[in-house]
PDB file of C-alpha atoms in Angstrom:
ATOM      1  CA  GLU A 821       0.000   0.000   0.000  1.00 49.00           C
ATOM      2  CA  GLN A 822       2.902   2.330   0.775  1.00 52.00           C
ATOM      3  CA  GLN A 823       4.273   1.686  -2.717  1.00 55.00           C
ATOM      4  CA  LYS A 824       1.035   2.866  -4.318  1.00 54.00           C
ATOM      5  CA  ASP A 825       0.743   5.877  -2.029  1.00 57.00           C
ATOM      6  CA  LYS A 826       4.362   7.065  -1.988  1.00 65.00           C
ATOM      7  CA  ILE A 827       6.534   5.558  -4.737  1.00 71.00           C
ATOM      8  CA  LEU A 828       4.196   5.366  -7.734  1.00 73.00           C
ATOM      9  CA  PRO A 829       3.207   9.062  -7.616  1.00 74.00           C
ATOM     10  CA  ILE A 830       6.912   9.987  -7.643  1.00 77.00           C
ATOM     11  CA  ILE A 831       7.604   7.871 -10.729  1.00 77.00           C
ATOM     12  CA  THR A 832       4.451   9.208 -12.412  1.00 76.00           C
ATOM     13  CA  LYS A 833       5.525  12.792 -11.795  1.00 79.00           C
ATOM     14  CA  LEU A 834       9.083  12.207 -12.989  1.00 79.00           C
ATOM     15  CA  SER A 835       7.968  10.398 -16.136  1.00 79.00           C
ATOM     16  CA  LYS A 836       5.643  13.104 -17.446  1.00 77.00           C
ATOM     17  CA  ASN A 837       6.600  14.487 -20.856  1.00 66.00           C
ATOM     18  CA  THR A 838       6.572  17.970 -19.382  1.00 62.00           C
ATOM     19  CA  ALA A 839       9.259  17.024 -16.854  1.00 58.00           C
ATOM     20  CA  GLU A 840      12.959  17.785 -17.340  1.00 76.00           C
ATOM     21  CA  GLU A 841      14.981  15.178 -19.228  1.00 76.00           C
ATOM     22  CA  GLU A 842      16.952  14.330 -16.068  1.00 83.00           C
ATOM     23  CA  HIS A 843      13.692  13.638 -14.259  1.00 82.00           C
ATOM     24  CA  ARG A 844      12.501  11.238 -16.957  1.00 83.00           C
ATOM     25  CA  ILE A 845      15.860   9.467 -16.823  1.00 81.00           C
ATOM     26  CA  GLU A 846      15.407   9.164 -13.066  1.00 82.00           C
ATOM     27  CA  ALA A 847      11.979   7.640 -13.661  1.00 83.00           C
ATOM     28  CA  GLY A 848      13.523   4.994 -15.915  1.00 78.00           C
ATOM     29  CA  GLU A 849      16.287   4.280 -13.418  1.00 78.00           C
ATOM     30  CA  LEU A 850      13.769   4.036 -10.577  1.00 78.00           C
ATOM     31  CA  LEU A 851      11.775   1.490 -12.563  1.00 77.00           C
ATOM     32  CA  ASN A 852      15.014  -0.436 -13.021  1.00 71.00           C
ATOM     33  CA  LYS A 853      15.952  -0.336  -9.343  1.00 72.00           C
ATOM     34  CA  MET A 854      12.479  -0.798  -7.867  1.00 72.00           C
ATOM     35  CA  ALA A 855      11.250  -3.574 -10.172  1.00 71.00           C
ATOM     36  CA  SER A 856      12.399  -6.332  -7.826  1.00 67.00           C
ATOM     37  CA  VAL A 857      10.539  -4.896  -4.825  1.00 70.00           C
ATOM     38  CA  PHE A 858       7.232  -3.987  -6.463  1.00 70.00           C
ATOM     39  CA  LYS A 859       4.430  -6.005  -4.883  1.00 57.00           C
ATOM     40  CA  GLY A 860       1.486  -7.780  -6.500  1.00 59.00           C
ATOM     41  CA  ASP A 861       0.520  -6.617  -9.953  1.00 75.00           C
ATOM     42  CA  ILE A 862       2.198  -3.217  -9.693  1.00 73.00           C
ATOM     43  CA  LEU A 863       5.012  -4.212 -12.053  1.00 72.00           C
ATOM     44  CA  THR A 864       2.748  -5.922 -14.612  1.00 76.00           C
ATOM     45  CA  THR A 865       0.381  -2.951 -14.736  1.00 77.00           C
ATOM     46  CA  PHE A 866       1.910   0.339 -13.660  1.00 80.00           C
ATOM     47  CA  GLY A 867       5.529  -0.678 -14.322  1.00 81.00           C
ATOM     48  CA  ILE A 868       5.057  -1.951 -17.868  1.00 86.00           C
ATOM     49  CA  GLU A 869       2.808   1.016 -18.704  1.00 87.00           C
ATOM     50  CA  LYS A 870       5.606   3.415 -17.725  1.00 86.00           C
ATOM     51  CA  ILE A 871       8.231   1.321 -19.511  1.00 88.00           C
ATOM     52  CA  SER A 872       6.167   1.493 -22.696  1.00 91.00           C
ATOM     53  CA  GLN A 873       5.646   5.231 -22.328  1.00 90.00           C
ATOM     54  CA  LEU A 874       9.293   6.086 -21.654  1.00 89.00           C
ATOM     55  CA  SER A 875      10.600   3.754 -24.389  1.00 93.00           C
ATOM     56  CA  LYS A 876       9.193   6.273 -26.890  1.00 93.00           C
ATOM     57  CA  ASP A 877      10.753   9.306 -25.205  1.00 90.00           C
ATOM     58  CA  THR A 878      12.429  11.834 -27.496  1.00 89.00           C
ATOM     59  CA  MET A 879      15.613  11.857 -25.393  1.00 88.00           C
ATOM     60  CA  PHE A 880      17.919   8.910 -25.992  1.00 92.00           C
ATOM     61  CA  ARG A 881      19.178   8.709 -22.408  1.00 89.00           C
ATOM     62  CA  VAL A 882      15.645   8.001 -21.257  1.00 89.00           C
ATOM     63  CA  ARG A 883      15.264   5.218 -23.831  1.00 93.00           C
ATOM     64  CA  LYS A 884      18.650   3.846 -22.773  1.00 92.00           C
ATOM     65  CA  ALA A 885      17.526   3.662 -19.139  1.00 89.00           C
ATOM     66  CA  ILE A 886      14.374   1.836 -20.215  1.00 90.00           C
ATOM     67  CA  ALA A 887      16.350  -0.750 -22.210  1.00 93.00           C
ATOM     68  CA  ALA A 888      18.110  -1.631 -18.955  1.00 88.00           C
ATOM     69  CA  ALA A 889      14.850  -1.653 -16.988  1.00 87.00           C
ATOM     70  CA  ILE A 890      13.304  -4.152 -19.408  1.00 91.00           C
ATOM     71  CA  GLY A 891      16.088  -6.631 -18.684  1.00 89.00           C
ATOM     72  CA  VAL A 892      15.531  -6.428 -14.927  1.00 85.00           C
ATOM     73  CA  SER A 893      11.752  -6.580 -15.204  1.00 87.00           C
ATOM     74  CA  SER A 894      11.779  -9.593 -17.514  1.00 90.00           C
ATOM     75  CA  ALA A 895      13.045 -11.815 -14.695  1.00 86.00           C
ATOM     76  CA  LEU A 896      10.095 -10.876 -12.502  1.00 84.00           C
ATOM     77  CA  VAL A 897       6.879 -10.906 -14.533  1.00 87.00           C
ATOM     78  CA  GLY A 898       6.670 -14.360 -16.091  1.00 88.00           C
ATOM     79  CA  GLU A 899       7.155 -15.769 -19.583  1.00 94.00           C
ATOM     80  CA  GLU A 900       3.786 -14.765 -21.002  1.00 94.00           C
ATOM     81  CA  VAL A 901       4.096 -11.106 -19.987  1.00 92.00           C
ATOM     82  CA  VAL A 902       7.700 -10.923 -21.215  1.00 94.00           C
ATOM     83  CA  THR A 903       6.799 -12.411 -24.590  1.00 96.00           C
ATOM     84  CA  SER A 904       3.588 -10.495 -25.202  1.00 95.00           C
ATOM     85  CA  GLN A 905       4.346  -7.110 -23.597  1.00 94.00           C
ATOM     86  CA  LEU A 906       8.020  -6.467 -22.870  1.00 94.00           C
ATOM     87  CA  LEU A 907       9.514  -8.146 -25.931  1.00 97.00           C
ATOM     88  CA  PRO A 908       7.773  -5.897 -28.509  1.00 96.00           C
ATOM     89  CA  ILE A 909       8.999  -2.806 -26.631  1.00 96.00           C
ATOM     90  CA  PHE A 910      12.515  -4.222 -26.500  1.00 97.00           C
ATOM     91  CA  LEU A 911      12.599  -5.161 -30.188  1.00 97.00           C
ATOM     92  CA  ASN A 912      11.658  -1.617 -31.108  1.00 97.00           C
ATOM     93  CA  LEU A 913      14.541  -0.254 -29.010  1.00 97.00           C
ATOM     94  CA  THR A 914      17.051  -2.536 -30.759  1.00 97.00           C
ATOM     95  CA  ASN A 915      16.397  -0.500 -33.918  1.00 96.00           C
ATOM     96  CA  ASP A 916      17.051   2.830 -32.204  1.00 97.00           C
ATOM     97  CA  ASP A 917      19.098   5.391 -34.143  1.00 96.00           C
ATOM     98  CA  ILE A 918      21.355   6.022 -31.140  1.00 97.00           C
ATOM     99  CA  TRP A 919      24.105   3.456 -30.578  1.00 97.00           C
ATOM    100  CA  GLY A 920      23.985   3.889 -26.790  1.00 96.00           C
ATOM    101  CA  VAL A 921      20.411   2.616 -26.745  1.00 97.00           C
ATOM    102  CA  ARG A 922      21.310  -0.369 -28.932  1.00 97.00           C
ATOM    103  CA  LYS A 923      24.265  -1.123 -26.624  1.00 97.00           C
ATOM    104  CA  ALA A 924      21.922  -1.110 -23.623  1.00 96.00           C
ATOM    105  CA  CYS A 925      19.749  -3.590 -25.527  1.00 97.00           C
ATOM    106  CA  ALA A 926      22.762  -5.842 -26.100  1.00 97.00           C
ATOM    107  CA  GLU A 927      23.376  -5.777 -22.350  1.00 96.00           C
ATOM    108  CA  SER A 928      19.757  -6.727 -21.568  1.00 95.00           C
ATOM    109  CA  ILE A 929      19.064  -9.307 -24.244  1.00 97.00           C
ATOM    110  CA  VAL A 930      20.272 -12.339 -22.263  1.00 97.00           C
ATOM    111  CA  ALA A 931      17.867 -11.590 -19.400  1.00 95.00           C
ATOM    112  CA  ILE A 932      15.001 -11.345 -21.865  1.00 96.00           C
ATOM    113  CA  SER A 933      16.038 -14.529 -23.654  1.00 97.00           C
ATOM    114  CA  ASN A 934      16.119 -16.395 -20.350  1.00 96.00           C
ATOM    115  CA  ASN A 935      12.534 -15.382 -19.614  1.00 96.00           C
ATOM    116  CA  CYS A 936      10.622 -15.342 -22.903  1.00 96.00           C
ATOM    117  CA  SER A 937       9.135 -18.260 -24.832  1.00 96.00           C
ATOM    118  CA  ARG A 938      11.305 -20.642 -26.822  1.00 96.00           C
ATOM    119  CA  SER A 939       9.690 -19.600 -30.096  1.00 96.00           C
ATOM    120  CA  ALA A 940      10.390 -15.927 -29.326  1.00 97.00           C
ATOM    121  CA  ARG A 941      14.039 -16.722 -28.606  1.00 96.00           C
ATOM    122  CA  LEU A 942      14.380 -18.578 -31.885  1.00 95.00           C
ATOM    123  CA  ASP A 943      12.245 -16.470 -34.224  1.00 96.00           C
ATOM    124  CA  GLN A 944      12.690 -12.960 -32.819  1.00 96.00           C
ATOM    125  CA  LEU A 945      15.661 -12.564 -30.482  1.00 96.00           C
ATOM    126  CA  THR A 946      18.204 -14.666 -32.388  1.00 97.00           C
ATOM    127  CA  PRO A 947      17.813 -12.693 -35.659  1.00 97.00           C
ATOM    128  CA  VAL A 948      18.096  -9.463 -33.659  1.00 97.00           C
ATOM    129  CA  TYR A 949      21.260 -10.724 -31.988  1.00 97.00           C
ATOM    130  CA  LEU A 950      22.807 -11.484 -35.361  1.00 96.00           C
ATOM    131  CA  GLU A 951      22.062  -7.902 -36.404  1.00 96.00           C
ATOM    132  CA  LEU A 952      23.489  -6.356 -33.232  1.00 97.00           C
ATOM    133  CA  ILE A 953      26.691  -8.355 -33.573  1.00 94.00           C
ATOM    134  CA  LYS A 954      27.430  -6.645 -36.894  1.00 93.00           C
ATOM    135  CA  ASP A 955      26.216  -3.209 -35.781  1.00 95.00           C
ATOM    136  CA  THR A 956      27.850  -0.128 -37.280  1.00 94.00           C
ATOM    137  CA  SER A 957      29.003   0.902 -33.788  1.00 95.00           C
ATOM    138  CA  ARG A 958      32.097  -0.793 -32.396  1.00 92.00           C
ATOM    139  CA  TRP A 959      30.749  -0.383 -28.856  1.00 93.00           C
ATOM    140  CA  VAL A 960      27.528  -2.188 -29.706  1.00 95.00           C
ATOM    141  CA  ARG A 961      29.443  -5.005 -31.406  1.00 93.00           C
ATOM    142  CA  ASN A 962      31.803  -5.429 -28.464  1.00 92.00           C
ATOM    143  CA  SER A 963      28.948  -5.501 -25.974  1.00 94.00           C
ATOM    144  CA  THR A 964      27.125  -8.067 -28.106  1.00 95.00           C
ATOM    145  CA  TYR A 965      30.226 -10.266 -28.210  1.00 94.00           C
ATOM    146  CA  GLN A 966      30.602  -9.876 -24.445  1.00 94.00           C
ATOM    147  CA  HIS A 967      27.165 -11.446 -23.976  1.00 96.00           C
ATOM    148  CA  LEU A 968      27.320 -13.956 -26.839  1.00 96.00           C
ATOM    149  CA  GLY A 969      28.272 -16.962 -24.708  1.00 95.00           C
ATOM    150  CA  PRO A 970      25.477 -16.380 -22.160  1.00 96.00           C
ATOM    151  CA  PHE A 971      23.043 -15.782 -25.023  1.00 97.00           C
ATOM    152  CA  ILE A 972      23.963 -19.114 -26.636  1.00 97.00           C
ATOM    153  CA  ALA A 973      23.556 -20.758 -23.224  1.00 96.00           C
ATOM    154  CA  SER A 974      20.018 -19.343 -23.006  1.00 96.00           C
ATOM    155  CA  LEU A 975      18.996 -21.259 -26.143  1.00 96.00           C
ATOM    156  CA  ASP A 976      18.211 -24.919 -26.646  1.00 93.00           C
ATOM    157  CA  GLY A 977      21.138 -26.683 -28.291  1.00 89.00           C
ATOM    158  CA  GLU A 978      19.235 -27.566 -31.436  1.00 90.00           C
ATOM    159  CA  ASP A 979      18.085 -23.949 -31.848  1.00 91.00           C
ATOM    160  CA  ILE A 980      21.553 -22.446 -32.205  1.00 94.00           C
ATOM    161  CA  PRO A 981      22.087 -21.291 -35.802  1.00 93.00           C
ATOM    162  CA  PRO A 982      25.490 -22.037 -37.372  1.00 93.00           C
ATOM    163  CA  LYS A 983      26.173 -18.304 -37.865  1.00 94.00           C
ATOM    164  CA  LEU A 984      25.863 -17.648 -34.135  1.00 94.00           C
ATOM    165  CA  LEU A 985      28.277 -20.457 -33.356  1.00 93.00           C
ATOM    166  CA  GLU A 986      30.633 -19.164 -36.031  1.00 92.00           C
ATOM    167  CA  HIS A 987      30.788 -15.808 -34.263  1.00 92.00           C
ATOM    168  CA  TYR A 988      31.537 -17.514 -30.949  1.00 93.00           C
ATOM    169  CA  ILE A 989      34.325 -19.615 -32.441  1.00 90.00           C
ATOM    170  CA  GLY A 990      35.809 -16.490 -34.011  1.00 88.00           C
ATOM    171  CA  MET A 991      36.070 -14.778 -30.623  1.00 88.00           C
ATOM    172  CA  VAL A 992      39.310 -16.602 -29.815  1.00 84.00           C
ATOM    173  CA  GLU A 993      41.036 -14.632 -32.563  1.00 73.00           C
ATOM    174  CA  GLY A 994      40.381 -11.287 -30.845  1.00 58.00           C
ATOM    175  CA  THR A 995      41.923  -8.334 -32.677  1.00 46.00           C
ATOM    176  CA  ARG A 996      43.239 -10.575 -35.422  1.00 45.00           C
ATOM    177  CA  SER A 997      39.795 -10.900 -36.970  1.00 47.00           C
ATOM    178  CA  GLN A 998      36.426  -9.255 -37.487  1.00 54.00           C
ATOM    179  CA  TYR A 999      35.141 -10.746 -34.242  1.00 53.00           C
ATOM    180  CA  GLY A1000      35.321  -7.896 -31.736  1.00 54.00           C
ATOM    181  CA  ASP A1001      38.521  -6.789 -30.004  1.00 62.00           C
ATOM    182  CA  SER A1002      41.094  -8.302 -27.640  1.00 64.00           C
ATOM    183  CA  ASP A1003      38.631  -8.527 -24.731  1.00 78.00           C
ATOM    184  CA  THR A1004      36.468 -10.978 -26.665  1.00 84.00           C
ATOM    185  CA  VAL A1005      38.998 -13.726 -25.913  1.00 86.00           C
ATOM    186  CA  LYS A1006      38.333 -13.229 -22.195  1.00 87.00           C
ATOM    187  CA  PHE A1007      34.578 -13.257 -22.744  1.00 90.00           C
ATOM    188  CA  CYS A1008      34.897 -16.436 -24.804  1.00 91.00           C
ATOM    189  CA  ALA A1009      36.835 -18.195 -22.034  1.00 91.00           C
ATOM    190  CA  PHE A1010      34.449 -17.065 -19.296  1.00 92.00           C
ATOM    191  CA  SER A1011      31.389 -18.425 -21.072  1.00 94.00           C
ATOM    192  CA  PHE A1012      32.957 -21.596 -22.504  1.00 94.00           C
ATOM    193  CA  PRO A1013      31.520 -24.028 -19.888  1.00 94.00           C
ATOM    194  CA  GLY A1014      27.969 -22.766 -20.440  1.00 95.00           C
ATOM    195  CA  VAL A1015      28.301 -22.949 -24.216  1.00 95.00           C
ATOM    196  CA  LEU A1016      29.683 -26.489 -24.036  1.00 94.00           C
ATOM    197  CA  LEU A1017      26.920 -27.579 -21.672  1.00 95.00           C
ATOM    198  CA  THR A1018      24.285 -26.150 -24.021  1.00 95.00           C
ATOM    199  CA  LEU A1019      25.711 -27.685 -27.189  1.00 94.00           C
ATOM    200  CA  GLY A1020      26.417 -31.066 -25.601  1.00 93.00           C
ATOM    201  CA  LYS A1021      29.214 -33.562 -26.012  1.00 91.00           C
ATOM    202  CA  GLU A1022      28.316 -34.135 -29.656  1.00 91.00           C
ATOM    203  CA  LYS A1023      29.706 -30.677 -30.439  1.00 91.00           C
ATOM    204  CA  TRP A1024      32.972 -31.201 -28.551  1.00 93.00           C
ATOM    205  CA  PRO A1025      34.945 -31.737 -31.789  1.00 93.00           C
ATOM    206  CA  THR A1026      33.795 -28.253 -32.856  1.00 91.00           C
ATOM    207  CA  LEU A1027      34.670 -26.619 -29.535  1.00 93.00           C
ATOM    208  CA  GLN A1028      37.858 -28.553 -28.727  1.00 92.00           C
ATOM    209  CA  PRO A1029      40.110 -26.319 -30.895  1.00 90.00           C
ATOM    210  CA  ILE A1030      38.729 -23.269 -29.061  1.00 90.00           C
ATOM    211  CA  TYR A1031      39.528 -24.847 -25.718  1.00 90.00           C
ATOM    212  CA  ALA A1032      43.061 -25.673 -26.869  1.00 90.00           C
ATOM    213  CA  THR A1033      43.603 -22.105 -28.060  1.00 87.00           C
ATOM    214  CA  LEU A1034      42.298 -20.634 -24.803  1.00 87.00           C
ATOM    215  CA  THR A1035      44.531 -22.824 -22.644  1.00 86.00           C
ATOM    216  CA  GLU A1036      47.560 -21.674 -24.647  1.00 83.00           C
ATOM    217  CA  ASP A1037      46.666 -17.975 -24.524  1.00 73.00           C
ATOM    218  CA  LEU A1038      49.471 -15.850 -23.106  1.00 64.00           C
ATOM    219  CA  GLN A1039      47.070 -13.668 -21.149  1.00 66.00           C
ATOM    220  CA  TRP A1040      47.027 -15.381 -17.794  1.00 54.00           C
TER     221      TRP A1040
END
């Protein structure tokens, strides 16, 4: 009851189009931080309504804050709500003209994939991921590579397209290839167990050369 009486009016006031940009950003960040403590149906009604509203804001920093809030909220509202309500908002943000918003989407996409339906992961999120990984912005590409292993681990083994696996395999080359920069080697190593577990022992011959390369890497 205190949330409805004290917190929601604050977020409503901050999120109004007539408010200063910084206030609308605060509203998005509050939704991000408060999502896990909202009680009952507050998140699935009030929260998603505000997320939808602010995702269309004219200021990119507001939309960026909302991209992050969607990731947090997706772990709390259930598969049906994620797939039918949050996913369409998120997909629209992945096409944003501002690279900072697209980067925030790359950082949230694993949380959404873990909580939406299998068909949505396969038919909607995976194609989007393959677009983000070749984004015109280096920062978006690097962030997408950083989360590639966890994203693969969020899929069913038989749903992983060859192109996605190709990108993961290429991460061990770091700056010597098109696949991100030197940090991608570290991201590849960190996520290797999850990727192997997802693909299964049948794919070990494909992943074994990656493992050998990682164990010989000079970066301790």
